[in-house]
């Protein structure tokens, strides 16, 4: 029996682990799933991964996320005994650290990223832009399998239920509800966290029938709350962190979901993991004008300004657009959202491509077991 080790480098309970299990369901193999413990030190995690890699001959190792504690061990195993592995990621590693930590960190992690891809047997990008980048960096084989959503859990709810959910969150009936779901971790280098654009644009709005729903938790919430003018506080609702089954209700309480990305070596290559869930719930999306917006969202959304989402110019332009926006246009965009989710973000369809790719890689000659 073919033996595959699946490593979720993003940690226990993370979406990456769910994705790995969904995608591998159709593989005819003995599959071992391991979710790394992000609470322990990287050194301890690295030692555990190395022991695991040496524990038996694995025909293939499949890792979700590009975490360095396990990724360096995969490179080492490939060089030591020819271990074959597949990397799947939704972020450009170097681009992420360049944007969030600065040029030096970006350069160091881009070197790691190149080595990770040059030694891999195959690469699976969450976007075609990441797939192209991996091939350019030296990956020998690659495929795109976008992030997905559980289309049974994330779905449009009846109008009566949506009205009850709005009342539950204290959202006024008849208001246009703009919202976001995500981590509210404040990034000092960017002076930004999700939801900032929604808070700041309120002061420029002329229309008074608009409220904001912010779902998530983090140190940025306190910063956002301090920025709300007293007169506008009744129009902003923070839910805190919600259980996955509660997120469906929150999305159905919104009329427009916001997704902001920086237009750089990070944002231009990625799709937020929440995009499939927004669309699956029939929620039209206001999104930064990245390639992903035009390729995956356009019929069901609007391009946000190209400025940085923390800039006053961005907030003013958002307000001007929303002041002009009609309910008819919102309803039209909403009708296009669910079909896009079923076309691009159905995990069953993604699993078919994933399985074909993995089976083809497995059909190649097995590794020579010469481990040290």
CSV table of C-alpha atoms in Angstrom, one decimal:
chain,number,residue,atom,x,y,z
A,1,UNK,CA,0.0,0.0,0.0
A,2,UNK,CA,1.3,3.5,-0.9
A,3,UNK,CA,2.1,5.5,2.2
A,4,UNK,CA,1.6,9.2,2.2
A,5,UNK,CA,2.4,11.5,5.1
A,6,UNK,CA,0.3,14.7,5.2
A,7,UNK,CA,1.7,17.5,7.3
A,8,UNK,CA,-0.5,20.5,8.3
A,9,UNK,CA,2.2,23.1,9.1
A,10,UNK,CA,-0.3,25.7,9.9
A,11,UNK,CA,-1.3,24.0,13.2
A,12,UNK,CA,-4.1,22.1,14.8
A,13,UNK,CA,-7.6,23.3,14.0
A,14,UNK,CA,-6.4,25.4,11.1
A,15,UNK,CA,-8.2,25.5,7.7
A,16,UNK,CA,-5.1,23.9,6.1
A,17,UNK,CA,-5.7,20.7,8.0
A,18,UNK,CA,-9.3,20.6,6.9
A,19,UNK,CA,-8.2,21.2,3.3
A,20,UNK,CA,-5.6,18.4,3.4
A,21,UNK,CA,-8.2,15.9,4.7
A,22,UNK,CA,-10.8,16.9,2.1
A,23,UNK,CA,-8.4,16.8,-0.8
A,24,UNK,CA,-6.9,13.4,0.1
A,25,UNK,CA,-10.2,11.6,0.6
A,26,UNK,CA,-10.1,10.0,-2.9
A,27,UNK,CA,-6.5,8.8,-2.8
A,28,UNK,CA,-6.0,5.1,-2.7
A,29,UNK,CA,-3.2,5.1,-0.1
A,30,UNK,CA,-2.4,4.7,3.6
A,31,UNK,CA,-2.6,8.3,4.7
A,32,UNK,CA,-1.1,9.6,8.0
A,33,UNK,CA,-2.3,13.2,8.9
A,34,UNK,CA,-0.2,15.2,11.3
A,35,UNK,CA,-1.2,18.6,12.6
A,36,UNK,CA,1.9,20.5,14.0
A,37,UNK,CA,1.6,22.1,17.4
A,38,UNK,CA,2.2,25.8,16.8
A,39,UNK,CA,2.2,26.4,20.6
A,40,UNK,CA,5.6,24.7,21.0
A,41,UNK,CA,9.0,26.1,19.8
A,42,UNK,CA,10.0,25.8,16.2
A,43,UNK,CA,13.1,23.8,17.3
A,44,UNK,CA,10.9,21.2,19.1
A,45,UNK,CA,8.6,21.0,16.1
A,46,UNK,CA,11.6,20.6,13.7
A,47,UNK,CA,13.0,17.7,15.8
A,48,UNK,CA,9.6,16.0,15.8
A,49,UNK,CA,9.2,16.4,12.0
A,50,UNK,CA,12.6,15.0,11.3
A,51,UNK,CA,11.9,12.0,13.5
A,52,UNK,CA,8.6,11.5,11.7
A,53,UNK,CA,10.3,11.7,8.3
A,54,UNK,CA,12.8,9.0,9.3
A,55,UNK,CA,10.3,6.8,11.0
A,56,UNK,CA,9.4,4.8,7.8
A,57,UNK,CA,9.8,5.0,4.0
A,58,UNK,CA,7.1,7.5,2.8
A,59,UNK,CA,6.2,7.2,-0.8
A,60,UNK,CA,5.2,10.9,-0.7
A,61,UNK,CA,5.0,13.7,1.8
A,62,UNK,CA,2.3,16.3,1.3
A,63,UNK,CA,2.6,19.5,3.3
A,64,UNK,CA,0.0,22.2,3.6
A,65,UNK,CA,1.5,25.6,4.3
A,66,UNK,CA,5.1,26.5,3.8
A,67,UNK,CA,6.2,26.6,7.5
A,68,UNK,CA,9.9,26.7,7.9
A,69,UNK,CA,10.2,24.3,10.9
A,70,UNK,CA,8.9,21.4,8.7
A,71,UNK,CA,9.9,22.8,5.3
A,72,UNK,CA,13.7,22.8,6.1
A,73,UNK,CA,13.4,19.2,7.1
A,74,UNK,CA,11.8,18.3,3.8
A,75,UNK,CA,14.7,20.0,1.9
A,76,UNK,CA,17.1,18.0,4.1
A,77,UNK,CA,15.3,14.7,3.5
A,78,UNK,CA,15.2,15.3,-0.2
A,79,UNK,CA,18.9,15.9,-0.2
A,80,UNK,CA,19.7,13.1,2.2
A,81,UNK,CA,17.7,10.2,0.7
A,82,UNK,CA,15.7,11.5,-2.1
A,83,UNK,CA,12.5,12.0,-0.2
A,84,UNK,CA,9.7,13.2,-2.5
A,85,UNK,CA,7.4,15.8,-1.3
A,86,UNK,CA,4.6,18.1,-2.4
A,87,UNK,CA,4.1,21.7,-1.1
A,88,UNK,CA,0.8,23.4,-1.1
A,89,UNK,CA,0.6,27.1,-0.1
A,90,UNK,CA,-1.7,30.1,-0.4
A,91,UNK,CA,1.0,32.8,0.2
A,92,UNK,CA,4.2,33.9,-1.4
A,93,UNK,CA,6.7,33.3,1.4
A,94,UNK,CA,9.2,35.9,0.5
A,95,UNK,CA,6.5,38.4,-0.4
A,96,UNK,CA,4.7,37.8,2.9
A,97,UNK,CA,7.8,38.7,5.0
A,98,UNK,CA,8.8,41.5,2.7
A,99,UNK,CA,5.4,43.2,3.2
A,100,UNK,CA,5.0,42.4,6.9
A,101,UNK,CA,8.6,42.5,8.2
A,102,UNK,CA,10.7,44.4,5.6
A,103,UNK,CA,13.3,43.8,2.8
A,104,UNK,CA,15.9,41.8,4.8
A,105,UNK,CA,13.4,39.3,6.1
A,106,UNK,CA,11.8,39.1,2.7
A,107,UNK,CA,15.1,38.3,1.0
A,108,UNK,CA,16.0,35.6,3.6
A,109,UNK,CA,12.6,33.9,3.3
A,110,UNK,CA,12.6,34.1,-0.5
A,111,UNK,CA,15.9,32.1,-0.4
A,112,UNK,CA,14.1,29.5,1.7
A,113,UNK,CA,11.2,29.6,-0.7
A,114,UNK,CA,13.4,28.9,-3.7
A,115,UNK,CA,15.1,26.0,-2.0
A,116,UNK,CA,11.7,24.5,-0.9
A,117,UNK,CA,10.4,24.6,-4.5
A,118,UNK,CA,13.6,23.5,-6.2
A,119,UNK,CA,13.7,20.3,-4.1
A,120,UNK,CA,10.0,19.5,-4.2
A,121,UNK,CA,8.5,16.8,-6.5
A,122,UNK,CA,5.4,18.9,-7.0
A,123,UNK,CA,3.8,22.2,-6.0
A,124,UNK,CA,0.1,23.0,-5.4
A,125,UNK,CA,-0.8,26.7,-5.5
A,126,UNK,CA,-4.0,28.1,-4.0
A,127,UNK,CA,-3.9,30.6,-6.9
A,128,UNK,CA,-2.5,30.3,-10.5
A,129,UNK,CA,-0.2,33.2,-9.7
A,130,UNK,CA,1.5,31.3,-6.9
A,131,UNK,CA,1.7,28.3,-9.2
A,132,UNK,CA,3.5,30.3,-11.9
A,133,UNK,CA,5.9,31.8,-9.3
A,134,UNK,CA,6.8,28.3,-8.0
A,135,UNK,CA,7.6,27.1,-11.5
A,136,UNK,CA,9.8,30.1,-12.1
A,137,UNK,CA,11.6,29.4,-8.8
A,138,UNK,CA,12.4,25.9,-9.8
A,139,UNK,CA,9.4,23.6,-9.0
A,140,UNK,CA,9.4,20.7,-11.5
A,141,UNK,CA,5.7,20.1,-11.6
A,142,UNK,CA,2.8,22.2,-10.4
A,143,UNK,CA,-1.0,22.5,-10.4
A,144,UNK,CA,-3.5,25.0,-9.0
A,145,UNK,CA,-6.1,23.9,-6.5
A,146,UNK,CA,-7.9,26.9,-5.1
A,147,UNK,CA,-9.1,27.1,-1.5
A,148,UNK,CA,-12.6,26.0,-1.1
A,149,UNK,CA,-15.7,26.2,1.0
A,150,UNK,CA,-18.2,23.7,2.4
A,151,UNK,CA,-21.0,24.5,0.1
A,152,UNK,CA,-23.5,22.8,2.3
A,153,UNK,CA,-22.5,24.8,5.4
A,154,UNK,CA,-21.9,28.1,3.6
A,155,UNK,CA,-25.1,28.9,1.7
A,156,UNK,CA,-27.6,31.7,1.3
A,157,UNK,CA,-30.3,31.7,4.0
A,158,UNK,CA,-34.0,32.7,3.6
A,159,UNK,CA,-34.8,36.4,3.9
A,160,UNK,CA,-36.7,35.8,7.1
A,161,UNK,CA,-33.7,34.1,8.8
A,162,UNK,CA,-31.4,36.8,7.6
A,163,UNK,CA,-33.7,39.4,9.2
A,164,UNK,CA,-33.6,37.6,12.5
A,165,UNK,CA,-29.8,37.4,12.3
A,166,UNK,CA,-29.5,41.1,11.7
A,167,UNK,CA,-31.8,41.8,14.7
A,168,UNK,CA,-29.6,39.4,16.8
A,169,UNK,CA,-26.5,41.5,16.0
A,170,UNK,CA,-28.4,44.8,16.6
A,171,UNK,CA,-28.3,45.9,12.9
A,172,UNK,CA,-31.1,48.3,12.0
A,173,UNK,CA,-33.6,46.9,9.4
A,174,UNK,CA,-33.3,48.4,6.0
A,175,UNK,CA,-29.6,49.3,6.4
A,176,UNK,CA,-26.9,48.3,3.9
A,177,UNK,CA,-24.6,46.2,5.9
A,178,UNK,CA,-20.9,46.1,4.9
A,179,UNK,CA,-18.8,43.6,6.7
A,180,UNK,CA,-15.6,41.6,7.0
A,181,UNK,CA,-14.5,38.3,8.5
A,182,UNK,CA,-10.9,37.8,9.5
A,183,UNK,CA,-8.2,38.2,12.1
A,184,UNK,CA,-8.0,41.7,13.7
A,185,UNK,CA,-4.3,41.4,14.3
A,186,UNK,CA,-2.8,44.9,14.0
A,187,UNK,CA,0.2,45.1,11.6
A,188,UNK,CA,2.2,48.1,12.7
A,189,UNK,CA,4.3,48.2,9.6
A,190,UNK,CA,1.2,48.6,7.5
A,191,UNK,CA,-0.8,50.6,10.2
A,192,UNK,CA,-3.7,48.3,9.3
A,193,UNK,CA,-5.9,45.4,10.2
A,194,UNK,CA,-9.1,44.1,8.6
A,195,UNK,CA,-12.0,46.4,9.2
A,196,UNK,CA,-10.0,49.7,9.3
A,197,UNK,CA,-11.4,50.8,6.0
A,198,UNK,CA,-14.9,50.2,7.1
A,199,UNK,CA,-14.4,52.3,10.2
A,200,UNK,CA,-12.6,55.1,8.5
A,201,UNK,CA,-15.0,55.4,5.5
A,202,UNK,CA,-18.0,56.1,7.8
A,203,UNK,CA,-16.9,59.6,8.5
A,204,UNK,CA,-16.9,60.4,4.8
A,205,UNK,CA,-20.3,58.9,4.0
A,206,UNK,CA,-23.4,61.0,3.3
A,207,UNK,CA,-25.9,58.1,3.4
A,208,UNK,CA,-27.1,57.2,6.9
A,209,UNK,CA,-28.6,53.8,6.0
A,210,UNK,CA,-25.3,51.9,6.2
A,211,UNK,CA,-24.0,49.8,9.1
A,212,UNK,CA,-20.8,47.9,9.6
A,213,UNK,CA,-20.3,44.3,10.9
A,214,UNK,CA,-16.8,43.2,11.9
A,215,UNK,CA,-16.3,39.5,12.7
A,216,UNK,CA,-13.1,38.4,14.3
A,217,UNK,CA,-10.8,39.1,17.2
A,218,UNK,CA,-7.3,40.4,17.8
A,219,UNK,CA,-5.4,43.3,19.3
A,220,UNK,CA,-6.6,45.5,16.4
A,221,UNK,CA,-10.1,45.6,17.7
A,222,UNK,CA,-9.3,48.1,20.5
A,223,UNK,CA,-7.5,50.3,17.9
A,224,UNK,CA,-10.6,50.2,15.6
A,225,UNK,CA,-13.0,50.9,18.5
A,226,UNK,CA,-11.0,54.1,19.5
A,227,UNK,CA,-11.2,55.4,15.9
A,228,UNK,CA,-15.0,55.3,15.8
A,229,UNK,CA,-16.6,58.8,16.3
A,230,UNK,CA,-19.0,58.8,19.1
A,231,UNK,CA,-22.0,59.7,16.9
A,232,UNK,CA,-21.2,56.7,14.6
A,233,UNK,CA,-20.8,54.0,17.3
A,234,UNK,CA,-24.4,52.7,17.0
A,235,UNK,CA,-23.6,51.8,13.3
A,236,UNK,CA,-20.6,49.5,14.1
A,237,UNK,CA,-21.0,46.0,15.5
A,238,UNK,CA,-18.1,43.8,16.6
A,239,UNK,CA,-19.0,40.1,17.1
A,240,UNK,CA,-15.7,38.8,18.4
A,241,UNK,CA,-14.5,35.4,17.3
A,242,UNK,CA,-17.2,33.1,16.1
A,243,UNK,CA,-17.5,29.4,15.7
A,244,UNK,CA,-17.4,28.1,12.1
A,245,UNK,CA,-21.1,27.4,12.1
A,246,UNK,CA,-21.8,30.9,13.4
A,247,UNK,CA,-19.8,32.5,10.5
A,248,UNK,CA,-22.5,31.4,8.0
A,249,UNK,CA,-25.1,33.4,9.9
A,250,UNK,CA,-22.8,36.5,10.1
A,251,UNK,CA,-22.1,36.4,6.4
A,252,UNK,CA,-25.9,36.2,5.7
A,253,UNK,CA,-26.4,39.3,7.9
A,254,UNK,CA,-24.2,41.3,5.5
A,255,UNK,CA,-25.0,42.8,2.1
A,256,UNK,CA,-21.4,43.4,1.0
A,257,UNK,CA,-18.3,41.6,2.1
A,258,UNK,CA,-15.0,43.5,2.0
A,259,UNK,CA,-11.7,41.9,1.1
A,260,UNK,CA,-8.7,44.2,1.1
A,261,UNK,CA,-5.2,43.3,-0.1
A,262,UNK,CA,-2.0,45.3,-0.7
A,263,UNK,CA,-1.1,45.5,-4.3
A,264,UNK,CA,2.4,44.2,-3.9
A,265,UNK,CA,4.4,41.0,-3.8
A,266,UNK,CA,2.0,39.6,-1.2
A,267,UNK,CA,-1.5,40.7,-2.1
A,268,UNK,CA,-1.2,40.4,-5.8
A,269,UNK,CA,-0.5,36.6,-5.5
A,270,UNK,CA,-3.1,35.5,-3.0
A,271,UNK,CA,-6.8,35.0,-2.4
A,272,UNK,CA,-8.1,35.3,1.1
A,273,UNK,CA,-9.4,32.1,2.6
A,274,UNK,CA,-12.7,33.8,3.3
A,275,UNK,CA,-13.5,34.6,-0.4
A,276,UNK,CA,-15.0,31.2,-1.1
A,277,UNK,CA,-17.2,31.4,2.0
A,278,UNK,CA,-18.4,34.9,1.1
A,279,UNK,CA,-19.4,33.9,-2.4
A,280,UNK,CA,-21.0,30.6,-1.3
A,281,UNK,CA,-23.3,32.5,1.0
A,282,UNK,CA,-24.4,34.6,-1.9
A,283,UNK,CA,-22.5,37.7,-0.6
A,284,UNK,CA,-21.2,40.1,-3.3
A,285,UNK,CA,-17.7,41.1,-2.6
A,286,UNK,CA,-15.9,44.5,-2.6
A,287,UNK,CA,-12.2,43.6,-3.2
A,288,UNK,CA,-8.9,45.2,-3.9
A,289,UNK,CA,-8.2,45.2,-7.7
A,290,UNK,CA,-5.7,42.2,-7.6
A,291,UNK,CA,-5.6,39.7,-10.4
A,292,UNK,CA,-7.8,37.4,-8.3
A,293,UNK,CA,-10.6,40.0,-8.3
A,294,UNK,CA,-10.8,40.0,-12.1
A,295,UNK,CA,-10.3,36.2,-12.5
A,296,UNK,CA,-12.7,35.0,-9.7
A,297,UNK,CA,-15.0,37.8,-8.5
A,298,UNK,CA,-15.8,40.4,-11.1
A,299,UNK,CA,-19.5,39.5,-12.0
A,300,UNK,CA,-20.3,39.4,-8.3
A,301,UNK,CA,-18.3,42.3,-6.9
A,302,UNK,CA,-16.8,45.7,-7.2
A,303,UNK,CA,-13.1,46.7,-7.4
A,304,UNK,CA,-12.0,48.8,-4.4
A,305,UNK,CA,-9.6,51.7,-4.9
A,306,UNK,CA,-6.0,50.8,-5.8
A,307,UNK,CA,-4.6,52.9,-2.9
A,308,UNK,CA,-3.4,51.4,0.4
A,309,UNK,CA,-6.4,50.5,2.6
A,310,UNK,CA,-5.0,52.6,5.5
A,311,UNK,CA,-4.9,55.8,3.4
A,312,UNK,CA,-7.5,58.6,3.7
A,313,UNK,CA,-7.8,58.7,-0.1
A,314,UNK,CA,-8.9,55.1,0.0
A,315,UNK,CA,-11.5,55.7,2.6
A,316,UNK,CA,-12.9,58.8,0.8
A,317,UNK,CA,-13.2,56.8,-2.5
A,318,UNK,CA,-15.0,53.9,-0.7
A,319,UNK,CA,-17.5,56.4,0.7
A,320,UNK,CA,-18.1,58.0,-2.6
A,321,UNK,CA,-18.8,54.7,-4.2
A,322,UNK,CA,-21.1,53.5,-1.5
A,323,UNK,CA,-23.0,56.8,-1.6
A,324,UNK,CA,-23.8,56.1,-5.3
A,325,UNK,CA,-24.6,52.4,-4.9
A,326,UNK,CA,-28.1,51.3,-5.4
A,327,UNK,CA,-29.9,48.3,-3.8
A,328,UNK,CA,-30.7,47.0,-7.3
A,329,UNK,CA,-27.0,46.7,-8.1
A,330,UNK,CA,-26.3,44.9,-4.8
A,331,UNK,CA,-29.1,42.4,-5.6
A,332,UNK,CA,-27.8,41.8,-9.1
A,333,UNK,CA,-24.2,41.2,-7.9
A,334,UNK,CA,-25.6,38.9,-5.1
A,335,UNK,CA,-27.3,36.7,-7.7
A,336,UNK,CA,-23.9,36.0,-9.3
A,337,UNK,CA,-22.0,35.1,-6.2
A,338,UNK,CA,-23.1,31.5,-5.4
A,339,UNK,CA,-22.6,30.3,-9.0
A,340,UNK,CA,-19.0,31.6,-8.9
A,341,UNK,CA,-18.4,29.6,-5.6
A,342,UNK,CA,-19.7,26.4,-7.2
A,343,UNK,CA,-17.5,27.0,-10.3
A,344,UNK,CA,-14.2,27.8,-8.6
A,345,UNK,CA,-14.4,26.8,-5.0
A,346,UNK,CA,-16.1,23.4,-4.8
A,347,UNK,CA,-13.7,21.1,-2.9
A,348,UNK,CA,-15.1,18.1,-4.7
A,349,UNK,CA,-14.0,19.5,-8.0
A,350,UNK,CA,-10.6,20.5,-6.6
A,351,UNK,CA,-10.1,17.0,-5.1
A,352,UNK,CA,-10.5,15.5,-8.6
A,353,UNK,CA,-7.6,17.6,-10.0
A,354,UNK,CA,-5.6,17.0,-6.8
A,355,UNK,CA,-6.0,13.2,-7.0
A,356,UNK,CA,-5.1,13.0,-10.6
A,357,UNK,CA,-1.9,15.1,-10.0
A,358,UNK,CA,-0.9,13.1,-6.9
A,359,UNK,CA,-1.5,9.7,-8.6
A,360,UNK,CA,0.7,10.8,-11.5
A,361,UNK,CA,3.5,11.8,-9.2
A,362,UNK,CA,3.2,8.5,-7.3
A,363,UNK,CA,3.5,6.6,-10.6
A,364,UNK,CA,7.0,7.9,-10.9
A,365,UNK,CA,9.8,5.6,-9.7
A,366,UNK,CA,10.0,5.4,-5.9
A,367,UNK,CA,12.7,6.9,-3.8
A,368,UNK,CA,15.9,5.1,-3.0
A,369,UNK,CA,15.9,4.7,0.8
A,370,UNK,CA,19.3,5.8,2.0
A,371,UNK,CA,18.3,7.8,5.0
A,372,UNK,CA,20.8,8.9,7.7
